[in-house]
Amino acid sequence: MGKHTPKPGTVCVQAGWTPKKGEPRVLPIYQSTTFKYDTSEQMGKLFDLEESGYFYTRLQNPTNDAVAAKIAQLEGGISAMLTSSGQAASFYAFFNICSAGDHIVSAAAIYGGTYNLLAVTLKKLGIETTFVDQSASEEEIARAFRPNTKALFAESISNPAMNVLDIEKFARIAHAHGVPLIVDNTFPTPINCRPFEWGADIITHSTTKYMDGHATSVGGAIVDSGNFDWEAHADKFPGLTRPDESYHGLVYTQAFGKNAYITKATVQLMRDLGAIPSPHNAFLLNLGLETLHLRVPRHCENALTVARYLQSRPEVAWVHYPGLEGDPYHELAQKYMPNGTCGVLTFGLKGGRDFSVRFMDNLRLVAIVTHVADARTCVLHPASHTHRQLSDEQLIEAGVAPDLIRLSVGIEDVDDILLDIDQALTATTR
Ligand SMILES: *Cc1c(COP(=O)(O)O)cnc(C)c1O
């Protein structure tokens, strides 16, 4: 194939694991905590990072690394690491460049778990976050920055608000302040959106969602574009640009160049915090990735059909899906993800909260589960489930309307999904 760059579909199927003569065709599960060496000196060099090699699965494992390499290639990044959950990926992505006394600017409408991580847990560690309205002007968002700000964060499509990020605008703001833009690209996946091409520096994923795609394994990933110049802002990022005493004074940017960020997150954060996925889960994630390029378009096609159908029903008050013409985020979706957004949409029913609950109870094929973005169509009512401790006023503040139903459209035959919604709406009205 020479210098030809394979297309995403080929990367999904084949990247990461290239067997040599007589080796297994399929990525093996290296279900081993440890790796053997012949001499004590060989092992010592690994601990000093003088040589690279596997020695303990908490730091690195060949199965995990093969899957990380596939995800890096899909995103167009230079290096990646797997984590045991999307939450761990977000935490490591921030904590790798922030410590007590630092500050983050984040879009306000983001996944609830990430919001809590920033607003509650990182705050306890002395890292403060200012939340901004992502549709505000550049000047307004810029006002949230402080001298100690270390990162700008947002989701390419926010969960569950379904806002599409203006990635170029956010990249401009981040870079004007000498900090990286970190984008959670879980919902569109690199099949539909590649944030690095629009200026993002670091990408995070909950691989639990479309990448696994079958709801078998919780997992996460961090990908580095290799584009952010840490040395140019050396005072802001001492963790990368100053000696690490736990490795005899090694400086990550000097020793590892463009791989400094992922190397530090691996050999320091993973060493000390340990949120590593099991090689078996990485293997399952890889099976999911092998069909990502087939599943994502089907999710989008089905979701658009369902969104249009819901719009046509008199019981439905509103439908929010960036793939729909007329949606407030349609234009940004056309720019950043012209082939489709994702399979998740939100809608409200005219009957309000009580009607919504009964509607969901009447669904048969569509299941009530705390999950999104897998092969099976599922539904959640945040006001009754994930956000049930909030009052109606607090819900609106959090960007979750009390009547909001989140529907994650799967890859079943769409006719059956429509039939189920139809019978449930009819039964609830009766
Ligand atoms: C689910 C999700 C997460 C958290 O991932 P887990 O794998 O559940 O830890 C982070 N970001 C987004 C956008 C998500 O949907």
Coordinates of C-alpha atoms and ligand atoms in Angstrom, one line a residue:
M1 CA 0.0 0.0 0.0
G2 CA 3.1 2.3 0.2
K3 CA 2.3 5.8 1.6
H4 CA -1.4 5.5 0.9
T5 CA -3.4 6.5 4.0
P6 CA -6.2 3.9 4.5
K7 CA -9.7 5.2 4.7
P8 CA -11.6 5.1 8.1
G9 CA -13.5 1.9 7.2
T10 CA -10.2 0.1 6.6
V11 CA -8.7 1.5 9.8
C12 CA -11.8 0.2 11.8
V13 CA -11.3 -3.3 10.5
Q14 CA -7.5 -3.6 10.3
A15 CA -5.5 -1.0 12.2
G16 CA -3.6 -1.6 15.5
W17 CA -2.7 -5.2 15.0
T18 CA -0.6 -6.3 12.1
P19 CA 0.4 -10.0 12.6
K20 CA 3.8 -11.2 11.4
K21 CA 4.4 -14.7 9.9
G22 CA 2.6 -17.4 11.7
E23 CA 1.0 -15.0 14.3
P24 CA -2.8 -15.0 15.0
R25 CA -4.9 -13.1 12.5
V26 CA -7.1 -11.7 15.2
L27 CA -5.7 -9.4 17.9
P28 CA -4.8 -11.7 20.8
I29 CA -5.9 -11.1 24.4
Y30 CA -2.7 -10.8 26.4
Q31 CA -4.4 -11.7 29.6
S32 CA -1.2 -11.4 31.6
T33 CA -0.3 -8.9 34.4
T34 CA 3.4 -9.3 33.9
F35 CA 6.1 -9.7 31.2
K36 CA 9.3 -11.7 31.5
Y37 CA 12.9 -10.4 31.0
D38 CA 16.2 -12.2 31.0
T39 CA 18.3 -9.9 33.2
S40 CA 17.7 -7.6 36.1
E41 CA 19.4 -4.8 34.1
Q42 CA 16.9 -5.1 31.2
M43 CA 14.0 -4.6 33.7
G44 CA 15.7 -1.7 35.4
K45 CA 16.0 0.2 32.1
L46 CA 12.2 -0.1 31.6
F47 CA 11.6 1.4 35.1
D48 CA 13.9 4.4 34.2
L49 CA 12.0 4.8 30.9
E50 CA 15.4 4.4 29.2
E51 CA 14.0 1.6 27.1
S52 CA 10.4 0.9 26.1
G53 CA 8.8 -2.5 26.8
Y54 CA 6.0 -4.1 28.7
F55 CA 6.5 -5.0 32.3
Y56 CA 3.2 -4.6 34.1
T57 CA -0.3 -4.3 32.7
R58 CA -1.3 -1.4 34.9
L59 CA 1.1 0.7 32.8
Q60 CA 0.9 -0.9 29.4
N61 CA -0.5 -4.1 27.8
P62 CA -0.1 -5.1 24.1
T63 CA -3.8 -5.8 23.6
N64 CA -4.8 -2.4 25.1
D65 CA -2.1 -0.6 23.1
A66 CA -3.2 -2.1 19.8
V67 CA -6.7 -0.9 20.4
A68 CA -5.4 2.6 21.5
A69 CA -3.4 2.8 18.3
K70 CA -6.5 2.0 16.2
I71 CA -8.4 4.8 17.9
A72 CA -5.5 7.2 17.5
Q73 CA -5.4 6.5 13.8
L74 CA -9.2 6.9 13.5
E75 CA -9.0 10.4 15.1
G76 CA -5.9 11.4 13.1
G77 CA -3.9 11.7 16.3
I78 CA -0.3 10.6 17.0
S79 CA -0.8 8.7 20.3
A80 CA -3.6 7.4 22.5
M81 CA -4.3 5.5 25.7
L82 CA -7.2 3.4 26.9
T83 CA -8.7 3.9 30.3
S84 CA -11.2 1.8 32.3
S85 CA -14.1 4.3 31.8
G86 CA -14.9 7.5 30.0
Q87 CA -14.9 9.2 33.4
A88 CA -11.3 8.1 34.0
A89 CA -10.4 9.4 30.5
S90 CA -11.8 12.8 31.3
F91 CA -10.1 12.9 34.8
Y92 CA -6.7 12.0 33.4
A93 CA -7.1 14.4 30.5
F94 CA -7.5 17.3 32.9
F95 CA -5.3 16.1 35.7
N96 CA -2.4 15.5 33.3
I97 CA -2.0 19.3 32.9
C98 CA -3.8 20.7 36.0
S99 CA -3.0 20.7 39.7
A100 CA -4.2 22.5 42.8
G101 CA -4.5 26.2 42.1
D102 CA -5.3 25.8 38.4
H103 CA -8.5 26.6 36.5
I104 CA -10.4 25.1 33.6
V105 CA -13.0 26.7 31.3
S106 CA -15.8 24.3 30.2
A107 CA -18.9 24.5 28.2
A108 CA -21.9 24.3 30.6
A109 CA -24.1 21.8 28.7
I110 CA -22.0 18.6 29.1
Y111 CA -22.5 15.1 30.3
G112 CA -23.6 15.0 33.9
G113 CA -20.7 12.9 35.1
T114 CA -18.2 15.3 33.6
Y115 CA -20.0 18.2 35.1
N116 CA -19.8 16.6 38.5
L117 CA -16.1 15.7 38.0
L118 CA -15.3 19.4 37.3
A119 CA -17.7 21.1 39.7
V120 CA -17.4 18.8 42.7
T121 CA -14.4 16.4 42.6
L122 CA -11.7 18.5 40.8
K123 CA -12.8 21.4 42.9
K124 CA -12.0 19.4 46.1
L125 CA -8.5 18.9 44.6
G126 CA -8.1 22.7 44.2
I127 CA -8.9 22.8 40.5
E128 CA -11.7 25.3 39.7
T129 CA -13.9 25.4 36.7
T130 CA -15.9 28.2 35.1
F131 CA -18.8 27.0 33.0
V132 CA -19.7 29.0 29.9
D133 CA -22.6 29.1 27.4
Q134 CA -21.0 27.6 24.3
S135 CA -23.1 29.7 22.0
A136 CA -21.8 33.0 23.6
S137 CA -19.5 35.3 21.7
E138 CA -15.7 34.7 21.6
E139 CA -15.3 37.9 23.7
E140 CA -17.7 36.7 26.3
I141 CA -16.2 33.2 26.6
A142 CA -12.7 34.8 26.7
R143 CA -13.8 36.7 29.9
A144 CA -13.9 33.4 31.8
F145 CA -10.2 32.9 31.3
R146 CA -7.7 33.6 34.2
P147 CA -3.9 33.6 34.3
N148 CA -4.1 30.1 35.9
T149 CA -6.4 28.6 33.2
K150 CA -4.9 25.4 31.8
A151 CA -7.6 24.0 29.4
L152 CA -10.8 24.7 27.5
F153 CA -13.2 21.8 27.4
A154 CA -16.4 21.0 25.5
E155 CA -18.3 18.0 23.8
S156 CA -18.5 17.8 20.0
I157 CA -22.1 16.9 20.5
S158 CA -23.3 17.4 24.1
N159 CA -25.0 14.7 26.1
P160 CA -28.0 15.1 26.6
A161 CA -28.5 18.7 25.3
M162 CA -27.4 17.7 21.7
N163 CA -25.6 21.0 21.1
V164 CA -23.1 20.8 18.3
L165 CA -19.8 22.5 19.2
D166 CA -18.3 25.3 17.0
I167 CA -14.9 23.6 17.2
E168 CA -13.0 26.3 15.3
K169 CA -14.3 29.0 17.5
F170 CA -13.4 27.1 20.7
A171 CA -9.9 26.3 19.3
R172 CA -9.3 30.0 18.5
I173 CA -10.3 31.0 22.1
A174 CA -8.1 28.3 23.7
H175 CA -5.1 29.0 21.6
A176 CA -5.4 32.8 22.1
H177 CA -5.0 32.0 25.8
G178 CA -2.1 29.5 25.3
V179 CA -4.1 26.4 26.4
P180 CA -5.2 23.3 24.7
L181 CA -8.8 22.6 23.5
I182 CA -9.9 19.2 24.9
V183 CA -13.0 17.8 23.1
D184 CA -15.1 14.8 24.2
N185 CA -15.9 13.2 20.8
T186 CA -18.0 10.3 22.2
F187 CA -21.3 11.0 20.4
P188 CA -20.3 11.6 16.7
T189 CA -17.2 9.3 16.9
P190 CA -14.4 9.9 14.4
I191 CA -16.6 8.3 11.8
N192 CA -18.7 11.5 11.7
C193 CA -16.4 14.2 13.2
R194 CA -12.6 14.6 13.5
P195 CA -12.1 17.5 15.9
F196 CA -8.3 17.6 15.3
E197 CA -9.0 18.8 11.7
W198 CA -10.7 21.8 13.2
G199 CA -8.0 22.7 15.8
A200 CA -8.8 20.6 18.8
D201 CA -5.6 19.4 20.6
I202 CA -6.8 16.5 22.9
I203 CA -9.8 14.2 22.4
T204 CA -11.5 12.1 25.0
H205 CA -14.0 9.3 24.5
S206 CA -16.3 7.2 26.5
T207 CA -15.7 4.0 24.4
T208 CA -18.7 2.6 26.4
K209 CA -21.0 4.2 23.8
Y210 CA -20.8 3.8 20.0
M211 CA -17.2 2.5 19.9
D212 CA -18.0 -0.6 21.8
G213 CA -21.5 -0.3 20.5
H214 CA -23.0 -3.4 22.0
A215 CA -23.1 -2.3 25.7
T216 CA -20.7 -4.9 26.9
S217 CA -17.8 -2.9 28.3
V218 CA -17.3 0.4 30.1
G219 CA -14.2 2.1 28.8
G220 CA -12.5 5.3 27.7
A221 CA -9.7 6.7 25.6
I222 CA -7.6 9.8 25.4
V223 CA -6.0 10.8 22.0
D224 CA -3.3 13.5 21.5
S225 CA -3.1 15.4 18.2
G226 CA 0.6 16.1 18.9
N227 CA -0.1 19.7 17.8
F228 CA -0.1 21.6 21.1
D229 CA 3.3 23.3 21.8
W230 CA 3.7 22.7 25.6
E231 CA 7.3 24.2 25.5
A232 CA 5.9 27.5 24.0
H233 CA 3.9 27.8 27.2
A234 CA 6.4 26.1 29.5
D235 CA 5.4 28.1 32.6
K236 CA 1.8 27.0 32.3
F237 CA 2.6 23.3 32.0
P238 CA 5.4 22.5 34.5
G239 CA 4.3 18.9 34.7
L240 CA 5.3 18.3 31.1
T241 CA 8.2 20.8 30.8
R242 CA 10.0 20.5 34.2
P243 CA 11.8 17.5 35.7
D244 CA 9.7 14.7 37.1
E245 CA 11.4 13.6 40.4
S246 CA 9.6 10.3 40.3
Y247 CA 11.7 9.5 37.1
H248 CA 15.1 10.9 38.2
G249 CA 14.4 14.3 36.9
L250 CA 13.2 13.3 33.4
V251 CA 11.5 16.1 31.4
Y252 CA 8.6 14.7 29.3
T253 CA 8.7 17.2 26.5
Q254 CA 12.4 16.7 26.1
A255 CA 12.4 12.9 26.3
F256 CA 9.3 12.2 24.3
G257 CA 8.7 15.2 22.1
K258 CA 5.2 15.1 20.6
N259 CA 4.3 12.0 22.7
A260 CA 4.9 13.8 25.9
Y261 CA 1.3 14.2 27.0
I262 CA 0.2 10.6 26.5
T263 CA 3.5 9.3 27.9
K264 CA 3.1 11.3 31.1
A265 CA -0.6 10.2 31.4
T266 CA 0.6 6.6 31.1
V267 CA 3.8 6.4 33.1
Q268 CA 2.7 8.8 35.8
L269 CA -1.1 9.0 36.1
M270 CA -1.8 5.4 35.2
R271 CA 1.1 4.2 37.4
D272 CA -0.3 6.1 40.4
L273 CA -4.1 6.0 39.8
G274 CA -4.4 2.7 37.9
A275 CA -7.7 3.0 35.9
I276 CA -6.5 0.5 33.3
P277 CA -9.1 -1.6 31.3
S278 CA -8.7 -5.3 31.3
P279 CA -7.2 -6.7 28.1
H280 CA -10.4 -8.7 27.6
N281 CA -12.5 -5.5 27.6
A282 CA -10.0 -4.0 25.2
F283 CA -10.5 -7.0 22.9
L284 CA -14.3 -6.5 23.1
L285 CA -13.9 -2.8 22.3
N286 CA -11.8 -3.8 19.3
L287 CA -14.6 -6.1 18.0
G288 CA -17.0 -3.1 18.3
L289 CA -14.5 -0.8 16.4
E290 CA -14.4 -3.3 13.5
T291 CA -18.0 -2.4 12.6
L292 CA -18.1 1.3 13.8
H293 CA -18.0 2.6 10.2
L294 CA -21.1 0.4 9.4
R295 CA -23.1 1.0 12.5
V296 CA -22.7 4.8 12.8
P297 CA -24.4 5.6 9.5
R298 CA -27.2 3.3 10.3
H299 CA -27.7 4.9 13.7
C300 CA -27.9 8.3 12.0
E301 CA -30.3 7.1 9.2
N302 CA -32.6 5.5 11.7
A303 CA -32.5 8.5 14.1
L304 CA -33.3 11.0 11.3
T305 CA -36.3 8.8 10.3
V306 CA -37.5 8.6 13.9
A307 CA -37.0 12.4 14.4
R308 CA -39.1 13.2 11.4
Y309 CA -41.8 10.7 12.5
L310 CA -41.9 12.3 16.0
Q311 CA -42.3 15.7 14.4
S312 CA -45.3 14.5 12.5
R313 CA -47.1 13.3 15.7
P314 CA -49.6 15.6 17.4
E315 CA -48.7 14.3 20.8
V316 CA -45.1 15.6 20.4
A317 CA -44.3 19.2 21.6
W318 CA -40.8 19.4 20.2
V319 CA -37.9 17.4 18.8
H320 CA -34.2 18.3 19.1
Y321 CA -31.9 16.5 16.6
P322 CA -29.1 18.4 14.9
G323 CA -29.6 16.3 11.8
L324 CA -33.1 17.9 11.3
E325 CA -33.4 21.0 9.1
G326 CA -34.5 23.9 11.3
D327 CA -32.8 22.6 14.4
P328 CA -30.8 25.4 16.1
Y329 CA -27.6 23.3 15.6
H330 CA -28.3 22.1 12.1
E331 CA -25.8 24.5 10.5
L332 CA -22.9 23.6 12.8
A333 CA -23.7 19.9 12.2
Q334 CA -23.6 20.5 8.5
K335 CA -20.2 22.0 8.8
Y336 CA -18.5 19.7 11.3
M337 CA -20.3 16.4 10.7
P338 CA -21.8 16.6 7.2
N339 CA -22.3 12.8 7.0
G340 CA -24.5 12.7 10.1
T341 CA -24.4 13.4 13.8
C342 CA -25.3 10.4 15.9
G343 CA -28.3 8.2 16.9
V344 CA -29.3 10.2 20.0
L345 CA -32.2 12.6 19.9
T346 CA -34.4 14.4 22.5
F347 CA -38.0 15.3 22.5
G348 CA -40.9 16.4 24.7
L349 CA -44.5 15.3 24.9
K350 CA -47.4 17.7 25.2
G351 CA -48.8 15.7 28.1
G352 CA -45.9 16.7 30.3
R353 CA -44.0 14.7 32.9
D354 CA -46.7 12.2 33.9
F355 CA -47.6 11.5 30.3
S356 CA -43.9 11.0 29.5
V357 CA -43.5 8.4 32.2
R358 CA -46.5 6.5 31.1
F359 CA -45.4 6.6 27.5
M360 CA -42.1 5.1 28.4
D361 CA -43.8 2.4 30.4
N362 CA -45.8 1.5 27.3
L363 CA -42.8 1.0 25.1
R364 CA -42.0 -2.7 24.3
L365 CA -39.1 -2.9 21.8
V366 CA -37.5 0.4 23.1
A367 CA -36.0 -0.4 26.5
I368 CA -35.7 1.9 29.6
V369 CA -32.0 1.8 30.5
T370 CA -29.4 4.1 31.8
H371 CA -27.3 4.0 28.7
V372 CA -27.0 5.6 25.3
A373 CA -25.4 4.9 22.0
D374 CA -25.6 1.1 21.5
A375 CA -27.1 -1.2 19.0
R376 CA -30.4 -1.5 20.8
T377 CA -32.9 1.4 20.9
C378 CA -33.3 2.7 24.4
V379 CA -34.9 5.6 26.3
L380 CA -34.3 7.6 29.4
H381 CA -36.3 10.4 31.1
P382 CA -33.6 12.5 32.9
A383 CA -36.1 14.2 35.2
S384 CA -37.2 10.8 36.5
H385 CA -33.8 9.0 36.3
T386 CA -30.3 10.6 36.1
H387 CA -31.4 14.0 37.3
R388 CA -34.3 13.0 39.6
Q389 CA -33.0 14.8 42.7
L390 CA -33.4 18.2 40.9
S391 CA -36.5 20.4 41.0
D392 CA -38.1 21.6 37.7
E393 CA -36.3 25.0 38.1
Q394 CA -32.9 23.3 38.7
L395 CA -33.5 21.0 35.7
I396 CA -34.0 24.0 33.4
E397 CA -30.8 25.6 34.8
A398 CA -29.0 22.3 34.0
G399 CA -30.3 22.5 30.4
V400 CA -32.6 19.5 30.9
A401 CA -36.3 20.4 30.3
P402 CA -38.6 18.5 32.8
D403 CA -40.4 16.9 29.8
L404 CA -37.1 16.0 28.0
I405 CA -37.0 12.3 26.8
R406 CA -33.6 11.1 25.5
L407 CA -34.0 8.5 22.8
S408 CA -31.0 6.6 21.6
V409 CA -32.0 5.1 18.3
G410 CA -30.4 1.7 17.6
I411 CA -29.7 -0.2 14.4
E412 CA -32.8 -2.4 14.4
D413 CA -35.2 -2.2 11.4
V414 CA -36.5 1.4 11.7
D415 CA -40.1 0.2 10.8
D416 CA -40.2 -1.7 14.1
I417 CA -39.0 1.2 16.1
L418 CA -41.6 3.5 14.6
L419 CA -44.3 0.9 15.2
D420 CA -43.3 0.7 18.9
I421 CA -43.4 4.5 19.3
D422 CA -46.8 4.6 17.6
Q423 CA -48.4 1.9 19.8
A424 CA -47.0 3.5 23.0
L425 CA -48.2 7.0 22.1
T426 CA -51.6 5.6 21.2
A427 CA -51.9 3.5 24.4
T428 CA -50.8 6.5 26.5
T429 CA -53.4 8.8 25.0
R430 CA -56.2 6.3 25.4
Ligands
LIG1 C1 -21.0 8.3 29.0 C2 -20.3 9.5 28.8 C3 -19.1 9.8 29.5 C4 -18.6 8.9 30.7 O1 -18.2 7.7 30.2 P1 -18.3 6.3 31.1 O2 -17.7 5.4 30.1 O3 -19.7 6.1 31.4 O4 -17.4 6.5 32.3 C5 -18.4 10.9 29.2 N1 -18.8 11.7 28.2 C6 -19.9 11.5 27.4 C7 -20.3 12.4 26.3 C8 -20.7 10.4 27.7 O5 -21.8 10.1 27.0

